[in-house]
Structures are given as C-alpha cells and as structure tokens.
XYZ file of N, CA and C in Angstrom:
681
model
N -51.719 48.243 -19.984
C -52.315 47.177 -19.195
C -51.293 46.695 -18.171
N -51.668 46.525 -16.937
C -50.735 46.181 -15.880
C -50.091 44.827 -16.145
N -48.800 44.694 -15.750
C -48.079 43.464 -16.013
C -48.663 42.271 -15.278
N -49.352 42.520 -14.137
C -49.931 41.411 -13.398
C -51.288 41.005 -13.957
N -51.717 41.655 -15.072
C -53.003 41.346 -15.686
C -52.842 41.274 -17.195
N -51.788 40.620 -17.656
C -51.529 40.513 -19.082
C -52.583 39.624 -19.738
N -53.170 40.116 -20.824
C -54.171 39.285 -21.490
C -53.523 38.072 -22.142
N -52.227 38.142 -22.464
C -51.582 37.001 -23.113
C -51.532 35.792 -22.187
N -51.594 35.997 -20.876
C -51.544 34.868 -19.947
C -52.833 34.059 -19.969
N -53.890 34.609 -20.556
C -55.199 33.947 -20.566
C -55.370 33.014 -21.760
N -54.419 33.036 -22.686
C -54.606 32.366 -23.962
C -53.657 31.180 -24.104
N -54.166 29.996 -24.503
C -53.319 28.809 -24.594
C -52.069 28.982 -25.447
N -52.136 29.747 -26.534
C -50.976 29.855 -27.416
C -49.814 30.588 -26.764
N -50.071 31.324 -25.675
C -49.008 32.032 -24.982
C -48.680 31.432 -23.614
N -49.442 30.428 -23.190
C -49.275 29.921 -21.836
C -48.025 29.072 -21.655
N -47.420 28.626 -22.763
C -46.193 27.857 -22.646
C -44.961 28.720 -22.468
N -45.124 30.031 -22.524
C -44.002 30.947 -22.377
C -43.739 31.232 -20.900
N -42.503 31.616 -20.605
C -42.195 32.039 -19.242
C -42.846 33.392 -18.990
N -42.879 33.802 -17.736
C -43.476 35.092 -17.388
C -42.766 36.232 -18.112
N -41.450 36.194 -18.156
C -40.716 37.261 -18.827
C -40.996 37.254 -20.323
N -41.098 36.058 -20.909
C -41.414 35.974 -22.334
C -42.809 36.520 -22.612
N -43.762 36.236 -21.717
C -45.111 36.783 -21.883
C -45.094 38.300 -21.821
N -44.301 38.841 -20.929
C -44.169 40.298 -20.838
C -43.588 40.856 -22.135
N -42.585 40.148 -22.695
C -41.972 40.587 -23.955
C -42.992 40.563 -25.091
N -43.798 39.479 -25.155
C -44.813 39.362 -26.200
C -45.863 40.456 -26.049
N -46.241 40.742 -24.803
C -47.274 41.744 -24.543
C -46.873 43.123 -25.047
N -45.592 43.354 -25.212
C -45.143 44.651 -25.714
C -45.522 44.874 -27.171
N -45.815 43.775 -27.875
C -46.271 43.903 -29.257
C -47.761 44.240 -29.318
N -48.443 44.081 -28.196
C -49.903 44.222 -28.181
C -50.317 45.666 -27.970
N -51.432 46.005 -28.601
C -52.023 47.335 -28.421
C -53.382 47.159 -27.747
N -53.589 47.732 -26.565
C -54.888 47.591 -25.901
C -55.980 48.361 -26.641
N -57.128 47.737 -26.799
C -58.254 48.356 -27.497
C -59.515 48.130 -26.659
N -60.311 49.161 -26.521
C -61.598 49.064 -25.819
C -62.709 49.437 -26.793
N -63.789 48.660 -26.793
C -64.933 48.938 -27.656
C -66.195 48.897 -26.810
N -67.231 49.555 -27.293
C -68.502 49.582 -26.579
C -69.483 48.619 -27.240
N -70.499 48.242 -26.508
C -71.518 47.324 -27.011
C -72.087 47.832 -28.336
N -72.154 46.941 -29.319
C -72.698 47.281 -30.628
C -71.669 47.794 -31.616
N -70.455 48.054 -31.161
C -69.418 48.597 -32.046
C -68.828 47.483 -32.918
N -68.600 47.803 -34.198
C -67.964 46.859 -35.115
C -66.451 46.963 -34.949
N -65.820 45.866 -34.535
C -64.376 45.863 -34.328
C -63.659 45.819 -35.667
N -64.146 44.982 -36.571
C -63.641 44.975 -37.947
C -64.673 44.301 -38.838
N -64.514 44.493 -40.137
C -65.419 43.905 -41.107
C -64.648 43.314 -42.264
N -65.332 42.691 -43.210
C -64.666 42.073 -44.362
C -63.825 43.089 -45.139
N -62.648 42.633 -45.580
C -61.812 43.459 -46.424
C -60.932 44.443 -45.702
N -60.922 44.396 -44.383
C -60.062 45.319 -43.650
C -58.621 45.136 -44.110
N -57.935 46.248 -44.328
C -56.605 46.206 -44.941
C -55.560 45.525 -44.066
N -55.675 45.661 -42.747
C -54.664 45.123 -41.840
C -55.211 43.891 -41.121
N -54.500 42.768 -41.251
C -54.898 41.555 -40.551
C -54.407 41.630 -39.119
N -55.311 41.336 -38.174
C -54.959 41.474 -36.766
C -55.387 40.248 -35.974
N -54.682 39.994 -34.894
C -55.031 38.951 -33.955
C -55.584 39.630 -32.709
N -56.792 39.269 -32.319
C -57.434 39.861 -31.146
C -57.421 38.856 -30.005
N -56.891 39.255 -28.873
C -56.899 38.433 -27.673
C -57.883 39.071 -26.702
N -58.981 38.355 -26.427
C -60.022 38.920 -25.579
C -59.556 38.983 -24.124
N -59.703 40.155 -23.537
C -59.359 40.354 -22.129
C -60.623 40.369 -21.271
N -61.664 41.004 -21.762
C -62.958 41.005 -21.084
C -64.034 41.347 -22.105
N -65.274 40.977 -21.802
C -66.374 41.269 -22.718
C -66.660 40.102 -23.648
N -67.296 40.414 -24.776
C -67.712 39.359 -25.701
C -67.903 39.926 -27.101
N -67.438 39.180 -28.109
C -67.612 39.557 -29.507
C -68.468 38.521 -30.219
N -69.207 38.982 -31.216
C -69.950 38.085 -32.107
C -69.239 38.072 -33.445
N -68.884 36.876 -33.906
C -68.229 36.719 -35.200
C -69.280 36.213 -36.174
N -69.515 36.952 -37.247
C -70.592 36.582 -38.159
C -70.232 36.883 -39.604
N -70.966 36.238 -40.472
C -70.814 36.431 -41.919
C -72.165 36.865 -42.473
N -72.140 37.823 -43.383
C -73.376 38.294 -44.011
C -73.406 37.809 -45.454
N -74.435 37.022 -45.772
C -74.572 36.468 -47.116
C -74.973 37.551 -48.114
N -74.914 37.194 -49.384
C -75.243 38.146 -50.442
C -76.683 38.644 -50.334
N -77.566 37.810 -49.768
C -78.962 38.217 -49.619
C -79.206 39.049 -48.362
N -78.114 39.345 -47.632
C -78.228 40.184 -46.443
C -78.489 39.429 -45.161
N -78.623 38.098 -45.244
C -78.891 37.306 -44.041
C -77.599 37.083 -43.257
N -77.671 37.327 -41.941
C -76.506 37.149 -41.082
C -76.435 35.713 -40.579
N -75.229 35.135 -40.641
C -74.980 33.815 -40.075
C -73.947 33.967 -38.966
N -74.355 33.695 -37.727
C -73.431 33.791 -36.598
C -72.493 32.588 -36.640
N -71.195 32.849 -36.688
C -70.197 31.791 -36.746
C -69.806 31.313 -35.353
N -69.609 32.236 -34.442
C -69.270 31.890 -33.066
C -69.241 33.160 -32.237
N -69.038 33.012 -30.955
C -68.804 34.152 -30.080
C -67.447 33.972 -29.419
N -66.861 35.064 -28.981
C -65.555 35.033 -28.325
C -65.645 35.804 -27.019
N -65.151 35.186 -25.945
C -65.190 35.816 -24.626
C -63.792 35.811 -24.020
N -63.707 36.043 -22.711
C -62.427 36.173 -22.029
C -61.456 35.056 -22.386
N -60.244 35.423 -22.811
C -59.210 34.447 -23.118
C -59.270 33.885 -24.516
N -60.350 34.134 -25.267
C -60.452 33.625 -26.633
C -59.621 34.469 -27.591
N -59.283 33.853 -28.709
C -58.510 34.520 -29.752
C -59.371 34.617 -31.001
N -59.324 35.749 -31.663
C -60.100 35.980 -32.882
C -59.140 36.400 -33.996
N -59.328 35.806 -35.176
C -58.564 36.244 -36.336
C -57.274 35.501 -36.587
N -57.129 34.254 -36.053
C -55.868 33.529 -36.234
C -55.548 33.282 -37.711
N -56.571 32.867 -38.490
C -56.312 32.515 -39.884
C -55.814 33.716 -40.677
N -56.513 34.854 -40.535
C -56.091 36.057 -41.250
C -54.730 36.539 -40.741
N -54.497 36.391 -39.441
C -53.237 36.841 -38.853
C -52.071 36.005 -39.373
N -52.277 34.688 -39.480
C -51.210 33.814 -39.949
C -50.933 33.999 -41.433
N -51.978 34.206 -42.240
C -51.812 34.281 -43.685
C -51.587 35.694 -44.202
N -52.033 36.690 -43.432
C -51.959 38.062 -43.907
C -53.133 38.446 -44.781
N -54.071 37.507 -45.010
C -55.245 37.791 -45.830
C -56.226 38.685 -45.072
N -57.007 39.403 -45.819
C -58.021 40.256 -45.191
C -59.159 39.399 -44.660
N -59.748 39.793 -43.541
C -60.858 39.000 -42.976
C -62.072 39.022 -43.902
N -62.898 37.965 -43.793
C -64.100 37.865 -44.625
C -65.363 37.840 -43.777
N -65.259 38.350 -42.534
C -66.390 38.309 -41.626
C -66.395 39.563 -40.751
N -67.461 39.695 -39.972
C -67.600 40.820 -39.046
C -67.296 40.363 -37.626
N -66.740 41.266 -36.829
C -66.597 41.065 -35.392
C -67.259 42.262 -34.718
N -68.326 41.996 -33.960
C -69.120 43.056 -33.340
C -69.195 42.801 -31.837
N -69.050 43.839 -31.039
C -69.090 43.699 -29.585
C -70.517 43.462 -29.098
N -70.721 42.361 -28.380
C -72.028 42.085 -27.769
C -72.172 42.824 -26.444
N -71.045 43.256 -25.897
C -71.026 44.049 -24.673
C -69.729 44.849 -24.658
N -69.622 45.804 -23.750
C -68.383 46.558 -23.648
C -67.229 45.575 -23.474
N -66.167 45.736 -24.275
C -65.099 44.734 -24.310
C -63.723 45.385 -24.353
N -62.749 44.646 -23.827
C -61.348 45.045 -23.899
C -60.556 43.903 -24.501
N -59.548 44.238 -25.276
C -58.747 43.206 -25.935
C -57.342 43.705 -26.192
N -56.427 42.758 -26.403
C -55.083 43.075 -26.875
C -55.063 42.791 -28.371
N -54.493 43.678 -29.156
C -54.473 43.535 -30.604
C -53.030 43.440 -31.094
N -52.757 42.391 -31.889
C -51.455 42.203 -32.512
C -51.616 42.392 -34.015
N -50.786 43.201 -34.640
C -50.814 43.398 -36.084
C -50.012 42.299 -36.787
N -50.452 41.958 -38.010
C -49.767 40.919 -38.779
C -48.300 41.268 -39.005
N -47.988 42.551 -39.106
C -46.607 42.965 -39.344
C -45.657 42.557 -38.241
N -46.189 42.287 -37.047
C -45.348 41.862 -35.924
C -45.185 40.347 -35.860
N -45.905 39.618 -36.744
C -45.905 38.161 -36.661
C -44.519 37.570 -36.885
N -43.803 38.073 -37.879
C -42.479 37.516 -38.187
C -41.558 37.604 -36.977
N -41.574 38.744 -36.302
C -40.716 38.915 -35.128
C -41.129 37.977 -33.999
N -42.440 37.829 -33.800
C -42.933 36.949 -32.735
C -42.546 35.492 -32.996
N -42.755 35.031 -34.229
C -42.468 33.639 -34.551
C -40.970 33.374 -34.599
N -40.201 34.381 -34.947
C -38.744 34.206 -34.943
C -38.236 33.991 -33.516
N -38.747 34.786 -32.596
C -38.288 34.693 -31.209
C -38.978 33.573 -30.438
N -40.247 33.278 -30.816
C -41.027 32.272 -30.084
C -41.740 31.361 -31.084
N -40.995 30.456 -31.759
C -41.603 29.615 -32.811
C -42.728 28.728 -32.303
N -42.741 28.410 -31.012
C -43.793 27.541 -30.471
C -45.166 28.192 -30.567
N -45.206 29.529 -30.649
C -46.493 30.228 -30.744
C -47.217 29.819 -32.019
N -46.476 29.712 -33.127
C -47.090 29.329 -34.394
C -47.703 27.944 -34.327
N -47.003 27.003 -33.684
C -47.521 25.644 -33.549
C -48.787 25.628 -32.691
N -48.789 26.444 -31.653
C -49.964 26.493 -30.780
C -51.155 27.108 -31.516
N -50.894 28.109 -32.367
C -51.973 28.703 -33.164
C -52.595 27.642 -34.072
N -51.737 26.862 -34.745
C -52.235 25.832 -35.650
C -53.020 24.776 -34.881
N -52.562 24.434 -33.677
C -53.277 23.452 -32.864
C -54.646 23.993 -32.462
N -54.691 25.290 -32.126
C -55.957 25.914 -31.760
C -56.938 25.874 -32.927
N -56.443 26.190 -34.129
C -57.292 26.147 -35.313
C -57.781 24.732 -35.588
N -56.896 23.740 -35.396
C -57.275 22.345 -35.613
C -58.374 21.926 -34.644
N -58.229 22.308 -33.372
C -59.255 21.979 -32.381
C -60.586 22.624 -32.741
N -60.519 23.870 -33.226
C -61.745 24.565 -33.583
C -62.418 23.897 -34.778
N -61.619 23.437 -35.751
C -62.180 22.753 -36.904
C -62.870 21.456 -36.490
N -62.280 20.741 -35.513
C -62.903 19.523 -35.015
C -64.267 19.830 -34.406
N -64.329 20.920 -33.640
C -65.600 21.320 -33.033
C -66.617 21.694 -34.098
N -66.145 22.427 -35.118
C -67.044 22.847 -36.196
C -67.571 21.644 -36.954
N -66.708 20.652 -37.213
C -67.147 19.455 -37.927
C -68.244 18.723 -37.163
N -68.082 18.608 -35.845
C -69.103 17.934 -35.042
C -70.405 18.717 -35.080
N -70.304 20.047 -34.957
C -71.516 20.860 -34.960
C -72.189 20.822 -36.327
N -71.392 20.840 -37.411
C -71.965 20.788 -38.755
C -72.705 19.471 -38.975
N -72.130 18.381 -38.465
C -72.790 17.086 -38.611
C -74.151 17.102 -37.935
N -74.223 17.768 -36.792
C -75.493 17.855 -36.074
C -76.456 18.797 -36.777
N -75.938 19.965 -37.226
C -76.802 20.982 -37.834
C -77.402 20.506 -39.146
N -76.638 19.725 -39.919
C -77.149 19.266 -41.210
C -78.172 18.142 -41.062
N -78.330 17.636 -39.851
C -79.360 16.628 -39.619
C -80.646 17.322 -39.168
N -81.699 16.528 -39.058
C -82.964 17.089 -38.589
C -83.105 16.951 -37.076
N -82.074 16.430 -36.415
C -82.111 16.168 -34.981
C -81.701 17.425 -34.217
N -82.697 18.180 -33.755
C -82.431 19.430 -33.058
C -81.689 19.183 -31.750
N -82.038 18.120 -31.045
C -81.367 17.819 -29.780
C -79.874 17.584 -30.007
N -79.519 16.938 -31.112
C -78.108 16.708 -31.433
C -77.386 18.033 -31.642
N -78.039 18.957 -32.309
C -77.426 20.275 -32.530
C -77.162 20.969 -31.197
N -78.159 20.928 -30.324
C -78.036 21.611 -29.036
C -76.963 20.946 -28.180
N -76.938 19.610 -28.166
C -75.942 18.892 -27.373
C -74.533 19.201 -27.861
N -74.324 19.198 -29.183
C -73.005 19.502 -29.739
C -72.594 20.931 -29.394
N -73.552 21.827 -29.429
C -73.272 23.235 -29.109
C -72.861 23.385 -27.649
N -73.586 22.738 -26.745
C -73.261 22.836 -25.319
C -71.883 22.251 -25.018
N -71.539 21.158 -25.686
C -70.251 20.520 -25.447
C -69.075 21.396 -25.866
N -69.307 22.291 -26.799
C -68.217 23.129 -27.301
C -68.112 24.469 -26.586
N -69.001 24.727 -25.634
C -68.911 25.972 -24.879
C -67.898 25.811 -23.737
N -67.151 26.872 -23.400
C -66.223 26.788 -22.267
C -66.989 26.582 -20.969
N -66.435 25.751 -20.092
C -67.143 25.394 -18.856
C -66.354 25.816 -17.622
N -67.088 26.217 -16.605
C -66.545 26.424 -15.263
C -67.083 25.303 -14.377
N -66.247 24.818 -13.484
C -66.683 23.750 -12.586
C -67.198 24.370 -11.293
N -68.449 24.058 -10.971
C -69.078 24.551 -9.744
C -69.570 23.348 -8.938
N -69.025 23.181 -7.764
C -69.387 22.049 -6.910
C -69.244 20.725 -7.653
N -68.190 20.631 -8.455
C -67.910 19.401 -9.172
C -68.686 19.212 -10.454
N -69.519 20.184 -10.828
C -70.347 20.063 -12.030
C -69.902 21.103 -13.067
N -69.585 20.671 -14.316
C -69.269 21.643 -15.366
C -70.495 22.489 -15.682
N -70.309 23.792 -15.714
C -71.406 24.714 -16.024
C -70.986 25.588 -17.197
N -71.801 25.618 -18.239
C -71.553 26.477 -19.391
C -72.567 27.611 -19.394
N -72.201 28.674 -20.037
C -73.098 29.829 -20.113
C -73.398 30.126 -21.577
N -74.659 30.189 -21.921
C -75.039 30.546 -23.285
C -74.534 31.956 -23.570
N -73.720 32.128 -24.605
C -73.112 33.436 -24.851
C -74.057 34.458 -25.467
N -75.215 33.995 -25.910
C -76.190 34.882 -26.549
C -77.567 34.592 -25.976
N -78.498 35.482 -26.256
C -79.890 35.224 -25.892
C -80.363 33.957 -26.609
N -81.336 33.262 -26.007
C -81.777 31.986 -26.570
C -82.296 32.126 -27.999
N -82.898 33.258 -28.315
C -83.391 33.440 -29.685
C -82.230 33.476 -30.681
N -81.091 34.025 -30.261
C -79.919 34.077 -31.131
C -79.250 32.711 -31.217
N -79.218 31.985 -30.095
C -78.688 30.622 -30.117
C -79.536 29.763 -31.050
N -80.853 29.919 -30.960
C -81.751 29.152 -31.822
C -81.488 29.461 -33.289
N -81.320 30.739 -33.612
C -81.039 31.130 -35.002
C -79.725 30.524 -35.466
N -78.720 30.538 -34.589
C -77.408 29.972 -34.924
C -77.524 28.479 -35.212
N -78.380 27.791 -34.463
C -78.530 26.351 -34.631
C -79.581 25.976 -35.665
N -80.171 26.978 -36.283
C -81.141 26.704 -37.340
C -82.450 26.151 -36.845
N -82.902 26.644 -35.695
C -84.186 26.186 -35.163
C -84.951 27.360 -34.580
N -86.090 27.086 -33.951
C -86.917 28.137 -33.376
C -86.686 28.216 -31.870
N -86.859 29.401 -31.270
C -86.642 29.541 -29.832
C -87.464 28.564 -28.995
N -88.716 28.341 -29.384
C -89.559 27.431 -28.604
C -89.063 25.980 -28.717
N -88.510 25.616 -29.898
C -87.954 24.272 -30.073
C -86.700 24.111 -29.229
N -85.879 25.143 -29.194
C -84.689 25.126 -28.344
C -85.073 24.935 -26.886
N -86.062 25.693 -26.429
C -86.489 25.598 -25.031
C -87.030 24.209 -24.711
N -87.790 23.624 -25.631
C -88.331 22.280 -25.399
C -87.213 21.242 -25.321
N -86.227 21.363 -26.181
C -85.132 20.397 -26.187
C -84.282 20.521 -24.927
N -84.041 21.747 -24.487
C -83.299 21.945 -23.240
C -84.078 21.362 -22.060
N -85.396 21.584 -22.071
C -86.236 21.057 -20.991
C -86.220 19.528 -20.983
N -86.198 18.920 -22.182
C -86.174 17.458 -22.271
C -84.843 16.908 -21.755
N -83.749 17.556 -22.100
C -82.443 17.130 -21.599
C -82.368 17.285 -20.084
N -82.995 18.335 -19.583
C -83.027 18.561 -18.142
C -83.867 17.494 -17.443
N -85.021 17.184 -18.013
C -85.892 16.170 -17.432
C -85.234 14.796 -17.433
N -84.352 14.564 -18.418
C -83.654 13.291 -18.507
C -82.427 13.207 -17.616
N -82.159 14.263 -16.855
C -81.027 14.254 -15.946
C -79.687 14.476 -16.606
N -79.705 14.930 -17.872
C -78.451 15.152 -18.598
C -77.871 16.523 -18.267
N -78.735 17.519 -18.175
C -78.306 18.877 -17.856
C -79.193 19.441 -16.751
N -78.771 20.571 -16.221
C -79.578 21.288 -15.238
C -79.559 22.760 -15.617
N -80.727 23.358 -15.724
C -80.837 24.756 -16.144
C -80.767 25.663 -14.927
N -79.941 26.707 -15.048
C -79.789 27.691 -13.979
C -80.078 29.083 -14.559
N -81.234 29.625 -14.264
C -81.561 30.935 -14.800
C -81.751 30.885 -16.307
N -81.488 32.004 -16.953
C -81.739 32.102 -18.391
C -80.614 31.545 -19.240
N -79.382 31.567 -18.729
C -78.258 31.242 -19.602
C -77.314 30.161 -19.090
N -77.292 29.882 -17.799
C -76.355 28.902 -17.272
C -76.934 27.495 -17.367
N -76.073 26.568 -17.818
C -76.483 25.173 -17.994
C -75.446 24.270 -17.341
N -75.857 23.506 -16.334
C -74.971 22.539 -15.714
C -75.029 21.230 -16.484
N -73.868 20.651 -16.766
C -73.816 19.379 -17.497
C -73.641 18.261 -16.481
N -74.739 17.576 -16.180
C -74.742 16.545 -15.144
C -74.174 15.219 -15.643
N -74.362 14.939 -16.931
C -73.901 13.667 -17.498
C -73.246 13.958 -18.843
N -71.912 14.134 -18.823
C -71.180 14.494 -20.045
C -71.288 13.404 -21.093
N -71.182 12.143 -20.667
C -71.244 11.037 -21.624
C -72.602 10.972 -22.309
N -73.668 11.184 -21.550
C -75.006 11.165 -22.144
C -75.178 12.327 -23.118
N -74.621 13.487 -22.776
C -74.709 14.635 -23.679
C -73.911 14.380 -24.946
N -72.766 13.715 -24.805
C -71.949 13.378 -25.968
C -72.701 12.408 -26.868
N -73.397 11.444 -26.271
C -74.197 10.516 -27.090
C -75.328 11.255 -27.772
N -75.919 12.211 -27.082
C -77.026 12.980 -27.676
C -76.572 13.840 -28.836
N -75.260 14.176 -28.876
C -74.738 15.026 -29.939
C -74.586 14.284 -31.258
N -74.731 12.959 -31.219
C -74.657 12.155 -32.450
C -76.055 12.085 -33.052
N -76.238 12.622 -34.277
C -77.578 12.629 -34.884
C -78.172 11.242 -34.966
N -79.454 11.174 -34.673
C -80.155 9.877 -34.725
C -80.329 9.433 -36.177
C-alpha cells in the first residue's frame, strides 16, 4: 500500500503518531482484499487480528444457537474491527462478512507487544475507542429495549458517522432499510414511517434511499430518549 495512502492515518488510535511513526506502524500491517459476501473471519478463529478498514464495508454479526443472525454493527472506511480480541488474544465470537468489495490492513495479535512497547499511547486510544463504542451501545440498547421505535431510529442515526454537506451533517445508512429494520427490531414499513415522521417534523431530511441529513441534532437527541 502506498505510503501516501496509509490506512493507519484514517484511524483515531493511530492519528496521534507522527508521519514517520505511522509509516513504522504500517510495516506491521498486512494488506487484505475481500470480495462481497466473503467471510473475513468467524467465531473461534485461532489468530486474533485487528482489522483497519481502508475501503468497503463489513457486517459484524452474531449467530444464535437457533440460527438467527443478530447484526451487531457495520464497519466502513477508517473503522477498526476486532479491538477486544486483539487486545486480549481471545478468539473472536462473531462473524465479519464483506457487504461489498473491501480492502483492509490486518495486524496480528503477535505484533501487539512490539507495537505497545514502542507506542504505548496506541493502547490507551484503543481503550478509549472501546469505551466510546460501549457508550453508544448503551444508548442504543436503552432505545431498543423500549417500545419506542422512533427512539431506536434516532439513537441509531446519531451513532452513524456523518459528513458535513453545506453545513448539514449527513449520515448514510450502511445497510438496506430492511436490514436496518431487522437490526433495530422493527419492520421495514415501520422504519419508513418513523423516518417520514422525523422528516415531516423538520428533524431530518431524506436524500435518496440511504442518505439522511440531520437538520436538528438536539431534537434528534431528544427523540432518542424513550418516551
């Protein structure tokens, strides 16, 4: 991977390093390319790895004993997958499947000691990233366990990465609406009605099938609190 396009520069845990340090860290990485539908890893894989997304998108999911799939999250450009297993050395307990053709940098757990010895701040940033993710999960769980579908949708939108377009934060649904609905424990038609209601209330603006402009962040944050 070219030095002017290091995937480590896209990730918060590596952004505190100097350019030369990022280049040094990137030498531990192995570039991996997968095609849409390919399983990157599954439960019980012998080697714990840290995946740094360079392009594309992965679906992280867990399959229950009854065979039902529960989507945990999606990962796109700049996201990190597998921090917990990478830090502990434990085998993963979930699946990572490519939703589209994807490229990533892969770090093996065996290189962790060397990385943390030379760059101890990386470990602190990993823990901070996990803490932030747990906060997001707690908010979403509070919404999902309620009967307030709008709260679930609002919490979900708030946790998606946003691009600012003409001064307005815009998020992109990482999956088809039917999959988002399944993830939030509702029906596609209920999801569409709730999005339409938020749009009619001036809280969001729908752009095409997947892009959502957040016109009023405070109102969306209030909507994320179950009634």
